[in-house]
């Protein structure tokens, strides 16, 4: 990525053409396209591959609890103030781990582990230690394992960070979202600039070598000037990585989002301008633009993986692809093991009932066909490398060439002798460029299935 970035002007007509719903392609097929019956018992048998191979494993742990509900939230989260509810969750998580251990047969080596939520640092220090001990009993986790955790700056304490560091966590990701007081009030998440600054300082002082910040564009009351101040504020903390996500307004799926005043949400053109300006600021500050919405310092492992063509995209986002398999535990978590996908029950009650009945709490899944695998490879390559070799084209090649010629006419791609390459303008429409490769995509796709691409 060049030291500076020039993005050609985008006309309202071009923006309207590509502002359509579609997957973010953290998997292929996307989760809403997992159709048909899924055999949970067969999934349990399939997990034996994790104990029978030395293939590296990435582990995701979902901790769904939050102290309050942020109005923009699209995560599977449970609001509570009761410590005993968390204790019961950890007990059942221990049972789930026992069931997994029985299915796997051996303790697989974990190369990277991430705790997400919800709010993982909602847990007390003793609960954090208890969870770590439970995981150590099931998986081979040692000093070579990269451990990362998401955290709410409003709940951070020095003691908590010290506990995480003593357990081996080296990377922490703070949910900042926006630093403007008016925007924070509109989304129900008040965290003053000084609070975020103090949380960043604590993480650095306690020895976290990786600091990630999460921002969201498209929130109510965001304007170019306001969001520019948020981006500059984030840069002032010198993070190693930044994720800048687009807000997905889906009140038919997340009822609490109905409390957001839609009249003050940025329209499509304004959303595009917010992100375009953010990209320019991050690139001008020396960060590499990774995939669709991540930024990393040139020396960060994520940027180095991108340079080496080792970048990977899965349900945890962009990763360095150190794990060949991904196993998720806890409510709503998703696994990707040996060509099979599986998702745990999203609702806490359903997950608890399955655990209490002695079953792995799988709610749905999908077994990749040969066609799925080929298309998944092509889409992942495009999303990670901003290019598509012709030998990865899948399906009706003539029809695909016609579609990509339309993208070229709009300035989104360029044809090379053996591949198409994505232009700086096309990077903003990377999801759209993957749509022709998606066999499950149809004219009936609507916003109630997927968020809009812009």
mmCIF file with all atom_site columns, N, CA, C and O in Angstrom, residues 343-371:
data_model
loop_
_atom_site.group_PDB
_atom_site.id
_atom_site.type_symbol
_atom_site.label_atom_id
_atom_site.label_alt_id
_atom_site.label_comp_id
_atom_site.label_asym_id
_atom_site.label_entity_id
_atom_site.label_seq_id
_atom_site.pdbx_PDB_ins_code
_atom_site.Cartn_x
_atom_site.Cartn_y
_atom_site.Cartn_z
_atom_site.occupancy
_atom_site.B_iso_or_equiv
_atom_site.pdbx_formal_charge
_atom_site.auth_seq_id
_atom_site.auth_comp_id
_atom_site.auth_asym_id
_atom_site.auth_atom_id
_atom_site.pdbx_PDB_model_num
ATOM 1   N N  . UNK A 1 343 ? -22.031 -24.170 14.293 1.00 0.00 ? 343 UNK A N  1
ATOM 2   C CA . UNK A 1 343 ? -22.268 -23.052 15.199 1.00 0.00 ? 343 UNK A CA 1
ATOM 3   C C  . UNK A 1 343 ? -23.009 -23.529 16.432 1.00 0.00 ? 343 UNK A C  1
ATOM 4   O O  . UNK A 1 343 ? -24.006 -24.245 16.337 1.00 0.00 ? 343 UNK A O  1
ATOM 5   N N  . UNK A 1 344 ? -22.512 -23.104 17.592 1.00 0.00 ? 344 UNK A N  1
ATOM 6   C CA . UNK A 1 344 ? -23.214 -23.376 18.843 1.00 0.00 ? 344 UNK A CA 1
ATOM 7   C C  . UNK A 1 344 ? -24.506 -22.570 18.923 1.00 0.00 ? 344 UNK A C  1
ATOM 8   O O  . UNK A 1 344 ? -24.660 -21.548 18.260 1.00 0.00 ? 344 UNK A O  1
ATOM 9   N N  . UNK A 1 345 ? -25.413 -23.037 19.764 1.00 0.00 ? 345 UNK A N  1
ATOM 10  C CA . UNK A 1 345 ? -26.687 -22.341 19.967 1.00 0.00 ? 345 UNK A CA 1
ATOM 11  C C  . UNK A 1 345 ? -26.426 -20.885 20.337 1.00 0.00 ? 345 UNK A C  1
ATOM 12  O O  . UNK A 1 345 ? -25.692 -20.609 21.300 1.00 0.00 ? 345 UNK A O  1
ATOM 13  N N  . UNK A 1 346 ? -27.027 -19.932 19.611 1.00 0.00 ? 346 UNK A N  1
ATOM 14  C CA . UNK A 1 346 ? -26.779 -18.518 19.903 1.00 0.00 ? 346 UNK A CA 1
ATOM 15  C C  . UNK A 1 346 ? -27.391 -18.056 21.221 1.00 0.00 ? 346 UNK A C  1
ATOM 16  O O  . UNK A 1 346 ? -26.840 -17.185 21.893 1.00 0.00 ? 346 UNK A O  1
ATOM 17  N N  . UNK A 1 347 ? -28.550 -18.606 21.577 1.00 0.00 ? 347 UNK A N  1
ATOM 18  C CA . UNK A 1 347 ? -29.231 -18.169 22.788 1.00 0.00 ? 347 UNK A CA 1
ATOM 19  C C  . UNK A 1 347 ? -28.687 -18.905 24.011 1.00 0.00 ? 347 UNK A C  1
ATOM 20  O O  . UNK A 1 347 ? -28.486 -20.123 23.981 1.00 0.00 ? 347 UNK A O  1
ATOM 21  N N  . UNK A 1 348 ? -28.487 -18.150 25.075 1.00 0.00 ? 348 UNK A N  1
ATOM 22  C CA . UNK A 1 348 ? -27.904 -18.717 26.285 1.00 0.00 ? 348 UNK A CA 1
ATOM 23  C C  . UNK A 1 348 ? -28.720 -19.894 26.814 1.00 0.00 ? 348 UNK A C  1
ATOM 24  O O  . UNK A 1 348 ? -28.162 -20.931 27.186 1.00 0.00 ? 348 UNK A O  1
ATOM 25  N N  . UNK A 1 349 ? -30.048 -19.762 26.831 1.00 0.00 ? 349 UNK A N  1
ATOM 26  C CA . UNK A 1 349 ? -30.895 -20.830 27.349 1.00 0.00 ? 349 UNK A CA 1
ATOM 27  C C  . UNK A 1 349 ? -30.771 -22.115 26.552 1.00 0.00 ? 349 UNK A C  1
ATOM 28  O O  . UNK A 1 349 ? -30.688 -23.213 27.133 1.00 0.00 ? 349 UNK A O  1
ATOM 29  N N  . UNK A 1 350 ? -30.763 -22.011 25.214 1.00 0.00 ? 350 UNK A N  1
ATOM 30  C CA . UNK A 1 350 ? -30.632 -23.199 24.362 1.00 0.00 ? 350 UNK A CA 1
ATOM 31  C C  . UNK A 1 350 ? -29.278 -23.859 24.572 1.00 0.00 ? 350 UNK A C  1
ATOM 32  O O  . UNK A 1 350 ? -29.176 -25.100 24.626 1.00 0.00 ? 350 UNK A O  1
ATOM 33  N N  . UNK A 1 351 ? -28.244 -23.055 24.683 1.00 0.00 ? 351 UNK A N  1
ATOM 34  C CA . UNK A 1 351 ? -26.896 -23.585 24.914 1.00 0.00 ? 351 UNK A CA 1
ATOM 35  C C  . UNK A 1 351 ? -26.843 -24.321 26.250 1.00 0.00 ? 351 UNK A C  1
ATOM 36  O O  . UNK A 1 351 ? -26.302 -25.431 26.345 1.00 0.00 ? 351 UNK A O  1
ATOM 37  N N  . UNK A 1 352 ? -27.430 -23.723 27.286 1.00 0.00 ? 352 UNK A N  1
ATOM 38  C CA . UNK A 1 352 ? -27.424 -24.349 28.613 1.00 0.00 ? 352 UNK A CA 1
ATOM 39  C C  . UNK A 1 352 ? -28.155 -25.684 28.602 1.00 0.00 ? 352 UNK A C  1
ATOM 40  O O  . UNK A 1 352 ? -27.678 -26.671 29.182 1.00 0.00 ? 352 UNK A O  1
ATOM 41  N N  . UNK A 1 353 ? -29.309 -25.735 27.944 1.00 0.00 ? 353 UNK A N  1
ATOM 42  C CA . UNK A 1 353 ? -30.102 -26.979 27.928 1.00 0.00 ? 353 UNK A CA 1
ATOM 43  C C  . UNK A 1 353 ? -29.352 -28.105 27.224 1.00 0.00 ? 353 UNK A C  1
ATOM 44  O O  . UNK A 1 353 ? -29.412 -29.267 27.664 1.00 0.00 ? 353 UNK A O  1
ATOM 45  N N  . UNK A 1 354 ? -28.657 -27.778 26.138 1.00 0.00 ? 354 UNK A N  1
ATOM 46  C CA . UNK A 1 354 ? -27.894 -28.812 25.438 1.00 0.00 ? 354 UNK A CA 1
ATOM 47  C C  . UNK A 1 354 ? -26.761 -29.342 26.322 1.00 0.00 ? 354 UNK A C  1
ATOM 48  O O  . UNK A 1 354 ? -26.542 -30.555 26.407 1.00 0.00 ? 354 UNK A O  1
ATOM 49  N N  . UNK A 1 355 ? -26.062 -28.435 26.986 1.00 0.00 ? 355 UNK A N  1
ATOM 50  C CA . UNK A 1 355 ? -24.965 -28.841 27.877 1.00 0.00 ? 355 UNK A CA 1
ATOM 51  C C  . UNK A 1 355 ? -25.498 -29.720 29.004 1.00 0.00 ? 355 UNK A C  1
ATOM 52  O O  . UNK A 1 355 ? -24.925 -30.770 29.330 1.00 0.00 ? 355 UNK A O  1
ATOM 53  N N  . UNK A 1 356 ? -26.612 -29.308 29.606 1.00 0.00 ? 356 UNK A N  1
ATOM 54  C CA . UNK A 1 356 ? -27.170 -30.059 30.736 1.00 0.00 ? 356 UNK A CA 1
ATOM 55  C C  . UNK A 1 356 ? -27.644 -31.448 30.313 1.00 0.00 ? 356 UNK A C  1
ATOM 56  O O  . UNK A 1 356 ? -27.686 -32.369 31.127 1.00 0.00 ? 356 UNK A O  1
ATOM 57  N N  . UNK A 1 357 ? -27.994 -31.579 29.022 1.00 0.00 ? 357 UNK A N  1
ATOM 58  C CA . UNK A 1 357 ? -28.419 -32.880 28.509 1.00 0.00 ? 357 UNK A CA 1
ATOM 59  C C  . UNK A 1 357 ? -27.231 -33.740 28.076 1.00 0.00 ? 357 UNK A C  1
ATOM 60  O O  . UNK A 1 357 ? -27.422 -34.871 27.612 1.00 0.00 ? 357 UNK A O  1
ATOM 61  N N  . UNK A 1 358 ? -26.021 -33.196 28.200 1.00 0.00 ? 358 UNK A N  1
ATOM 62  C CA . UNK A 1 358 ? -24.826 -33.967 27.866 1.00 0.00 ? 358 UNK A CA 1
ATOM 63  C C  . UNK A 1 358 ? -24.486 -33.987 26.400 1.00 0.00 ? 358 UNK A C  1
ATOM 64  O O  . UNK A 1 358 ? -23.780 -34.887 25.931 1.00 0.00 ? 358 UNK A O  1
ATOM 65  N N  . UNK A 1 359 ? -24.977 -32.963 25.641 1.00 0.00 ? 359 UNK A N  1
ATOM 66  C CA . UNK A 1 359 ? -24.725 -32.915 24.201 1.00 0.00 ? 359 UNK A CA 1
ATOM 67  C C  . UNK A 1 359 ? -23.855 -31.704 23.856 1.00 0.00 ? 359 UNK A C  1
ATOM 68  O O  . UNK A 1 359 ? -23.940 -30.659 24.516 1.00 0.00 ? 359 UNK A O  1
ATOM 69  N N  . UNK A 1 360 ? -23.048 -31.830 22.819 1.00 0.00 ? 360 UNK A N  1
ATOM 70  C CA . UNK A 1 360 ? -22.403 -30.643 22.276 1.00 0.00 ? 360 UNK A CA 1
ATOM 71  C C  . UNK A 1 360 ? -23.492 -29.683 21.805 1.00 0.00 ? 360 UNK A C  1
ATOM 72  O O  . UNK A 1 360 ? -24.432 -30.106 21.119 1.00 0.00 ? 360 UNK A O  1
ATOM 73  N N  . UNK A 1 361 ? -23.408 -28.400 22.140 1.00 0.00 ? 361 UNK A N  1
ATOM 74  C CA . UNK A 1 361 ? -24.525 -27.471 21.920 1.00 0.00 ? 361 UNK A CA 1
ATOM 75  C C  . UNK A 1 361 ? -24.582 -26.912 20.504 1.00 0.00 ? 361 UNK A C  1
ATOM 76  O O  . UNK A 1 361 ? -24.757 -25.701 20.304 1.00 0.00 ? 361 UNK A O  1
ATOM 77  N N  . UNK A 1 362 ? -24.445 -27.773 19.507 1.00 0.00 ? 362 UNK A N  1
ATOM 78  C CA . UNK A 1 362 ? -24.421 -27.335 18.116 1.00 0.00 ? 362 UNK A CA 1
ATOM 79  C C  . UNK A 1 362 ? -25.836 -27.093 17.627 1.00 0.00 ? 362 UNK A C  1
ATOM 80  O O  . UNK A 1 362 ? -26.714 -27.950 17.768 1.00 0.00 ? 362 UNK A O  1
ATOM 81  N N  . UNK A 1 363 ? -26.066 -25.925 17.030 1.00 0.00 ? 363 UNK A N  1
ATOM 82  C CA . UNK A 1 363 ? -27.399 -25.578 16.538 1.00 0.00 ? 363 UNK A CA 1
ATOM 83  C C  . UNK A 1 363 ? -27.535 -25.784 15.034 1.00 0.00 ? 363 UNK A C  1
ATOM 84  O O  . UNK A 1 363 ? -28.607 -26.127 14.548 1.00 0.00 ? 363 UNK A O  1
ATOM 85  N N  . UNK A 1 364 ? -26.451 -25.574 14.302 1.00 0.00 ? 364 UNK A N  1
ATOM 86  C CA . UNK A 1 364 ? -26.502 -25.750 12.855 1.00 0.00 ? 364 UNK A CA 1
ATOM 87  C C  . UNK A 1 364 ? -25.084 -25.858 12.317 1.00 0.00 ? 364 UNK A C  1
ATOM 88  O O  . UNK A 1 364 ? -24.107 -25.578 13.013 1.00 0.00 ? 364 UNK A O  1
ATOM 89  N N  . UNK A 1 365 ? -24.984 -26.280 11.048 1.00 0.00 ? 365 UNK A N  1
ATOM 90  C CA . UNK A 1 365 ? -23.667 -26.417 10.455 1.00 0.00 ? 365 UNK A CA 1
ATOM 91  C C  . UNK A 1 365 ? -23.762 -26.628 8.959  1.00 0.00 ? 365 UNK A C  1
ATOM 92  O O  . UNK A 1 365 ? -24.847 -26.555 8.361  1.00 0.00 ? 365 UNK A O  1
ATOM 93  N N  . UNK A 1 366 ? -22.644 -26.914 8.365  1.00 0.00 ? 366 UNK A N  1
ATOM 94  C CA . UNK A 1 366 ? -22.586 -27.083 6.908  1.00 0.00 ? 366 UNK A CA 1
ATOM 95  C C  . UNK A 1 366 ? -21.329 -27.873 6.568  1.00 0.00 ? 366 UNK A C  1
ATOM 96  O O  . UNK A 1 366 ? -20.249 -27.597 7.117  1.00 0.00 ? 366 UNK A O  1
ATOM 97  N N  . UNK A 1 367 ? -21.472 -28.842 5.675  1.00 0.00 ? 367 UNK A N  1
ATOM 98  C CA . UNK A 1 367 ? -20.334 -29.602 5.171  1.00 0.00 ? 367 UNK A CA 1
ATOM 99  C C  . UNK A 1 367 ? -20.021 -29.099 3.765  1.00 0.00 ? 367 UNK A C  1
ATOM 100 O O  . UNK A 1 367 ? -20.886 -29.097 2.889  1.00 0.00 ? 367 UNK A O  1
ATOM 101 N N  . UNK A 1 368 ? -18.790 -28.648 3.567  1.00 0.00 ? 368 UNK A N  1
ATOM 102 C CA . UNK A 1 368 ? -18.418 -28.065 2.281  1.00 0.00 ? 368 UNK A CA 1
ATOM 103 C C  . UNK A 1 368 ? -18.408 -29.114 1.173  1.00 0.00 ? 368 UNK A C  1
ATOM 104 O O  . UNK A 1 368 ? -17.843 -30.197 1.333  1.00 0.00 ? 368 UNK A O  1
ATOM 105 N N  . UNK A 1 369 ? -19.022 -28.756 0.048  1.00 0.00 ? 369 UNK A N  1
ATOM 106 C CA . UNK A 1 369 ? -18.912 -29.573 -1.151 1.00 0.00 ? 369 UNK A CA 1
ATOM 107 C C  . UNK A 1 369 ? -17.618 -29.195 -1.878 1.00 0.00 ? 369 UNK A C  1
ATOM 108 O O  . UNK A 1 369 ? -16.939 -28.225 -1.513 1.00 0.00 ? 369 UNK A O  1
ATOM 109 N N  . UNK A 1 370 ? -17.272 -29.929 -2.923 1.00 0.00 ? 370 UNK A N  1
ATOM 110 C CA . UNK A 1 370 ? -16.091 -29.581 -3.716 1.00 0.00 ? 370 UNK A CA 1
ATOM 111 C C  . UNK A 1 370 ? -16.248 -28.194 -4.330 1.00 0.00 ? 370 UNK A C  1
ATOM 112 O O  . UNK A 1 370 ? -15.286 -27.412 -4.381 1.00 0.00 ? 370 UNK A O  1
ATOM 113 N N  . UNK A 1 371 ? -17.466 -27.891 -4.792 1.00 0.00 ? 371 UNK A N  1
ATOM 114 C CA . UNK A 1 371 ? -17.713 -26.567 -5.379 1.00 0.00 ? 371 UNK A CA 1
ATOM 115 C C  . UNK A 1 371 ? -17.582 -25.477 -4.310 1.00 0.00 ? 371 UNK A C  1
ATOM 116 O O  . UNK A 1 371 ? -17.001 -24.417 -4.563 1.00 0.00 ? 371 UNK A O  1
#
